[in-house]
Coordinates of C-alpha atoms in Angstrom, one line a residue:
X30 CA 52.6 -86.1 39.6
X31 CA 56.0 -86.0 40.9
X32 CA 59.3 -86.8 38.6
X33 CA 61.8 -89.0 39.6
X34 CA 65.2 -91.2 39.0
X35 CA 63.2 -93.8 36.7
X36 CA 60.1 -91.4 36.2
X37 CA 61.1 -88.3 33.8
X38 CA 57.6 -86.2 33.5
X39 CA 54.3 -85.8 35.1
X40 CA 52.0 -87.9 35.2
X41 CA 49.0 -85.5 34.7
X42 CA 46.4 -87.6 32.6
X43 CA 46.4 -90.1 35.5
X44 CA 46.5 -87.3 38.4
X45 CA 43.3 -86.1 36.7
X46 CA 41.5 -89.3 36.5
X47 CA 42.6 -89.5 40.5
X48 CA 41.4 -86.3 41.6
X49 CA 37.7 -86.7 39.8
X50 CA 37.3 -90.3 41.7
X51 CA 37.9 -88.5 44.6
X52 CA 35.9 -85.8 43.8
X53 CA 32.9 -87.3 42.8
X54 CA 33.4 -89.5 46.2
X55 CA 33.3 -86.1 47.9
X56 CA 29.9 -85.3 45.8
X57 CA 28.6 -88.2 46.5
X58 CA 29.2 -87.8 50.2
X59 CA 27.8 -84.0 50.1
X60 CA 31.3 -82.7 51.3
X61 CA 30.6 -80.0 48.3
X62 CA 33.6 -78.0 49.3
X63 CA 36.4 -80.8 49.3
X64 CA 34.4 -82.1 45.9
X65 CA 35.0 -78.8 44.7
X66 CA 38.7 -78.5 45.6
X67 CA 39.2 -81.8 44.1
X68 CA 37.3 -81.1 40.7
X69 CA 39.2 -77.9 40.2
X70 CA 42.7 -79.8 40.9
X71 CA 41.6 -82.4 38.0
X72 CA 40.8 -79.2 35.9
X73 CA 44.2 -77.9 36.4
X74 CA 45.8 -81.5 35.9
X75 CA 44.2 -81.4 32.5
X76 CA 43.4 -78.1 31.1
X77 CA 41.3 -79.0 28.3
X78 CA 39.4 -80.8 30.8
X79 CA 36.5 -78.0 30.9
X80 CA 33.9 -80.4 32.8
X81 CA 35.8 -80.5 35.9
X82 CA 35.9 -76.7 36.2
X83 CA 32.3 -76.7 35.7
X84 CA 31.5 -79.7 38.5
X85 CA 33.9 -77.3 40.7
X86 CA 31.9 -74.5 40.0
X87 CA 28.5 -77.1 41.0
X88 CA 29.7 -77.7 44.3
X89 CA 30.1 -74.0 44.9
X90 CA 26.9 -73.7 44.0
X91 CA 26.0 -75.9 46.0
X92 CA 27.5 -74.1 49.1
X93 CA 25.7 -70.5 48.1
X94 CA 29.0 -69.4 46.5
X95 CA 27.5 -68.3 43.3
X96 CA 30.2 -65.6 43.5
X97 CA 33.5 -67.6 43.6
X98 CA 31.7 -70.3 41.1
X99 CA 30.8 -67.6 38.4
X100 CA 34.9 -66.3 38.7
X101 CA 36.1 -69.9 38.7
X102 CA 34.5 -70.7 35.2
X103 CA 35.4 -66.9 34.0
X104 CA 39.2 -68.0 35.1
X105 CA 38.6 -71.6 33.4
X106 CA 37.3 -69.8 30.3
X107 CA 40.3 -67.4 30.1
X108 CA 42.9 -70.5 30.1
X109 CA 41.2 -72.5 27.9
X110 CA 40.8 -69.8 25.6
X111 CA 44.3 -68.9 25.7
X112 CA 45.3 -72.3 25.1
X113 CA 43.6 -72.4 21.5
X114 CA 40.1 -73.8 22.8
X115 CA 37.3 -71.3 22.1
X116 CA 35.0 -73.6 22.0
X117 CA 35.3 -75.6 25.6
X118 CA 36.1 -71.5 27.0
X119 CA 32.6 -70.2 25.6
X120 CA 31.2 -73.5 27.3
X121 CA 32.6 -72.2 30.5
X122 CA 31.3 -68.7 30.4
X123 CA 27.8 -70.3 29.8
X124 CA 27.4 -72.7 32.3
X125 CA 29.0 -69.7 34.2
X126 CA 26.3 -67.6 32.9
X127 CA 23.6 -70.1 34.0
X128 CA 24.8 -70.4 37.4
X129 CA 24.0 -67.0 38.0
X130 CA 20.7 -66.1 36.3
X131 CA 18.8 -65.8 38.8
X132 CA 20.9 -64.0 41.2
X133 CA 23.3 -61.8 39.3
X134 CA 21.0 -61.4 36.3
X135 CA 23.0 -58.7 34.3
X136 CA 26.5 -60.5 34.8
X137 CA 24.7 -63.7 33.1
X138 CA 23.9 -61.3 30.0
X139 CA 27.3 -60.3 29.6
X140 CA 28.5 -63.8 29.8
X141 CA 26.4 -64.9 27.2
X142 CA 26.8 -62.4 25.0
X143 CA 31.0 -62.9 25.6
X144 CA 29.8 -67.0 24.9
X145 CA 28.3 -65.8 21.8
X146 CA 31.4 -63.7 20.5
X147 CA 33.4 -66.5 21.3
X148 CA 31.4 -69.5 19.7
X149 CA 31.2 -67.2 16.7
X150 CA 35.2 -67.6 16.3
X151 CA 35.0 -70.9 15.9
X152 CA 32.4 -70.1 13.4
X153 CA 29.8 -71.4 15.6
X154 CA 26.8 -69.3 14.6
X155 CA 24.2 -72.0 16.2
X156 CA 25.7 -72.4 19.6
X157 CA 26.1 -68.6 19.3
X158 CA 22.3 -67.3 18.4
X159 CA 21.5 -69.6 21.5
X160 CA 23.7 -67.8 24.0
X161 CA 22.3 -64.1 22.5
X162 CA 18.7 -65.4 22.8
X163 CA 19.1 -65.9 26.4
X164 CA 20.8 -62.5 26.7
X165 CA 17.5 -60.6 24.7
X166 CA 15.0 -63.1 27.7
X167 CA 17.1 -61.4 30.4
X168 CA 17.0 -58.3 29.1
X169 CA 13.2 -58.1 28.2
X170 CA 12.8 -59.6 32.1
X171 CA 14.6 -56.7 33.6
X172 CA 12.8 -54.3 31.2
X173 CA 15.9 -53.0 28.9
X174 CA 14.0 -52.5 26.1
X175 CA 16.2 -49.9 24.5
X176 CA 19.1 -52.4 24.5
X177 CA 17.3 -55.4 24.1
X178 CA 16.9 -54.6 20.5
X179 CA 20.2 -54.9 20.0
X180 CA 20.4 -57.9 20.9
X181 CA 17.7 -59.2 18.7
X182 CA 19.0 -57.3 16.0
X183 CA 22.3 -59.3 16.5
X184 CA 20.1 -63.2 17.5
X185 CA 18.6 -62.3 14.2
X186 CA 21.1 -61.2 12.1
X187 CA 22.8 -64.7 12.9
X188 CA 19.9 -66.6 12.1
X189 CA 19.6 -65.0 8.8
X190 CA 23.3 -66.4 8.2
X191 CA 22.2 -69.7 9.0
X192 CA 19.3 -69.4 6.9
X193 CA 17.0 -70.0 9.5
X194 CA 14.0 -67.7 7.9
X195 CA 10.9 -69.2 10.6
X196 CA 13.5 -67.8 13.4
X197 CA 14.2 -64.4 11.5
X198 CA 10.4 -64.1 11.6
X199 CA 9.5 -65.2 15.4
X200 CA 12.5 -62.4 16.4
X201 CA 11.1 -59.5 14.5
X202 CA 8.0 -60.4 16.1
X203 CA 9.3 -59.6 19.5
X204 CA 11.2 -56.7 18.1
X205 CA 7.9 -54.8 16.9
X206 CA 6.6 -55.8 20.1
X207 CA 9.4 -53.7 22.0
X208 CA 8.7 -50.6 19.3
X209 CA 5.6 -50.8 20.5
X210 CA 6.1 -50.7 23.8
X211 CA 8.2 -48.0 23.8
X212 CA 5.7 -46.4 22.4
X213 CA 7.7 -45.6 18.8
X214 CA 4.9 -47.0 16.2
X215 CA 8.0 -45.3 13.6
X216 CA 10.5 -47.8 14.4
X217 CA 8.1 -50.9 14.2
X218 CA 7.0 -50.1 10.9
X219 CA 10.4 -49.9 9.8
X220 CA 11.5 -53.1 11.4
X221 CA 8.3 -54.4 9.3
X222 CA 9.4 -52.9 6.1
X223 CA 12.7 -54.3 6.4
X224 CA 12.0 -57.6 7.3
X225 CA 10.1 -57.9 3.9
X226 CA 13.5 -58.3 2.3
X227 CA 13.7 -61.6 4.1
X228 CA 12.7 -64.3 1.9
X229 CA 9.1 -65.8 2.8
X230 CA 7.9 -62.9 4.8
X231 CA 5.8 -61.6 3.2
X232 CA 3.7 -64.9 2.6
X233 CA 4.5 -65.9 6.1
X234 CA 2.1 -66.4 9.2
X235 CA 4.1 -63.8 11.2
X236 CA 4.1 -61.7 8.3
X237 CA 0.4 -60.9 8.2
X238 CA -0.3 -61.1 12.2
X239 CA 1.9 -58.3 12.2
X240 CA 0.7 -56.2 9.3
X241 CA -2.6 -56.7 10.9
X242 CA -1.2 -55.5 13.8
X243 CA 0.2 -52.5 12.8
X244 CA -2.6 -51.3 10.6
X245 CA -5.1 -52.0 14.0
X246 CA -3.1 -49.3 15.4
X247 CA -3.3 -47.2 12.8
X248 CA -7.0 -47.4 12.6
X249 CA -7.2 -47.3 16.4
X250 CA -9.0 -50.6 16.1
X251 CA -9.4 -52.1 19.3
X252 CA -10.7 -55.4 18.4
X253 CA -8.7 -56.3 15.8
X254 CA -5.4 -55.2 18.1
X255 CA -7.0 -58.0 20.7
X256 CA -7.5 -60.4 17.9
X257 CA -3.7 -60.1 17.2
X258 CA -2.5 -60.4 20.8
X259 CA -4.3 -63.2 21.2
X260 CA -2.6 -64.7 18.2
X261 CA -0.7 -68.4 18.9
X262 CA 2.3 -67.1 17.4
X263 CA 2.7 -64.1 20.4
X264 CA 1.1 -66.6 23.1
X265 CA 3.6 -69.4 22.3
X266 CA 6.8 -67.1 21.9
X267 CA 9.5 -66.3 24.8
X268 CA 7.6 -65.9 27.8
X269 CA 8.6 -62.8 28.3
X270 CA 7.2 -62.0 24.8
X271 CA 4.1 -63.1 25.9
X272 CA 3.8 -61.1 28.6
X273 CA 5.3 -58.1 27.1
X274 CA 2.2 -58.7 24.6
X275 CA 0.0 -58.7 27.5
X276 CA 1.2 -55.1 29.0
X277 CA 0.7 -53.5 25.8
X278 CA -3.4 -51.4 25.8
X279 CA -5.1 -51.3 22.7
X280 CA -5.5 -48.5 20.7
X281 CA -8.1 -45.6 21.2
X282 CA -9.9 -44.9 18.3
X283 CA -9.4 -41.5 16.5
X284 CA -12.7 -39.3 16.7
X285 CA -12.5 -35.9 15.0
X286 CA -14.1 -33.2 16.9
X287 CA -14.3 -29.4 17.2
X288 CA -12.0 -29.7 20.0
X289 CA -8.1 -29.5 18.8
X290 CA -7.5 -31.7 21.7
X291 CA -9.7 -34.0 21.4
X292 CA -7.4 -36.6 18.8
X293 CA -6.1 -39.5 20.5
X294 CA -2.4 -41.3 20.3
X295 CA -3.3 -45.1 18.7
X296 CA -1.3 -46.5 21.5
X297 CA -3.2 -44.3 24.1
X298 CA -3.8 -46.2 27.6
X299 CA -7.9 -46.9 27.9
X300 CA -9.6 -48.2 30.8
X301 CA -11.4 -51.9 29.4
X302 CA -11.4 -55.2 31.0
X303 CA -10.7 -56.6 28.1
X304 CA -6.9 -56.8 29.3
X305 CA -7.6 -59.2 31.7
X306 CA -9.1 -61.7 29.4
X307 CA -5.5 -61.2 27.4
X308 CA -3.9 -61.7 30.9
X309 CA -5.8 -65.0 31.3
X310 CA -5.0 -66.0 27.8
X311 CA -1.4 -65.5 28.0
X312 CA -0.9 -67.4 31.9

């Protein structure tokens, strides 16, 4: 790297291509933490060079230093951002985002939504949706359905701009879901309503599972509610969608009576054991 009498600049390319042997000689040794110093030297050497910030951030990992890992892409993604590279710097933040999914769950959704913002610069919309979609899994696993549908409003939103109607369908699908578990039978027929604007709705598989299951609600039909659970197109979405599915009781049906009490709510817990067999269906 250093300049002298009969050598006027740096040498950076091949200190680069230097420090990665050495690194990945360090890797291949399981010396994680001298692989790791030696990646991130052939990431500064380079700067464009986003895949040796991300094998530094590996070897962290490695060592149980999800911490220093997730700030070292966050740092990578800053620089390469700076230095006209959206693109390689939303890379960063989700392999950063990745790294700590299962640990630091609620930092990973905020690096993949920031991925997202910054793919969509770039004009990225389909490396974008991708990095919101994992955002709305995290948040349905730690429960945020308020927020979550947000997020889906956003994942769907950019699929609508890349014309991709099927995945505009399979997201409202989840989205009633949420209304529906948050109890607010309102808002999920008014994300129905709206979504007949999309083109092929209305004709669509997810179209009528969902009308069906709106109206069983209505009616306080049970079985038909179960029917629609059970449906391929909730038991082969996002996991978490399937087993949001699975928490929701079916409806109590409506029996008029001298009793002004006696009128049930259509989403109304009821003791069955028909919600196991959905359980079984949906493991």
């Amino acid at each position: 790297i250093k300049t002298s009498l009969f050598k006027w600049s740096a040498d950076w390319e091949g200190a680069a291509s230097e420090y990665s042997k050495a690194a990945n000689c360090f890797k291949n040794a399981k010396s994680y933490e001298q692989a790791s110093d030696a990646f991130r030297k052939a990431g500064d050497a380079q700067l464009k060079s986003q895949a040796s910030y991300e094998q530094a951030a590996l070897m962290l990992k490695e060592l149980n230093r999800i911490d220093e890992a997730v700030n070292l892409l966050k740092q990578a993604s800053s620089m390469l951002s700076e230095h006209g590279s959206p693109a390689s710097a939303a890379q960063a933040l989700n392999r950063a985002a990745k790294i700590c999914e299962a640990t630091k769950t609620e930092t990973a959704i905020d690096l993949y939504l920031q991925a997202s913002s910054l793919h969509q610069i770039e004009e990225k919309e389909g490396e974008a949706v991708q990095c919101v979609g994992k955002a709305a899994t995290l948040q349905l696993k730690l429960k945020k359905y308020t927020v979550v549908l947000n997020t889906m409003q956003e994942q769907r939103n950019l699929y609508h701009s890349l014309e991709k109607y099927p995945s505009v369908f399979r997201v409202t699908v989840a989205m009633i879901l949420v209304h529906l578990k948050l109890g607010d039978e309102v808002a999920a027929d008014k994300c129905f309503r709206d979504t007949t604007e999309y083109p092929g709705f209305a004709s669509s598989e997810e179209g009528a599972l969902l009308e069906n299951l709106l109206n069983s609600i209505r009616d306080g039909d049970s079985e038909v509610f179960q029917k629609c659970i059970r449906n391929p197109i909730i038991l082969h979405n996002d996991n978490e969608v399937a087993k949001l599915a699975r928490d929701l009781r079916p409806p109590t049906v409506v029996v008029q009576d001298s009793n002004p009490s006696g009128g049930g709510n259509a989403l109304e817990p009821v003791e069955n054991n028909e919600d196991d067999d959905i359980g079984d269906a949906l493991n």
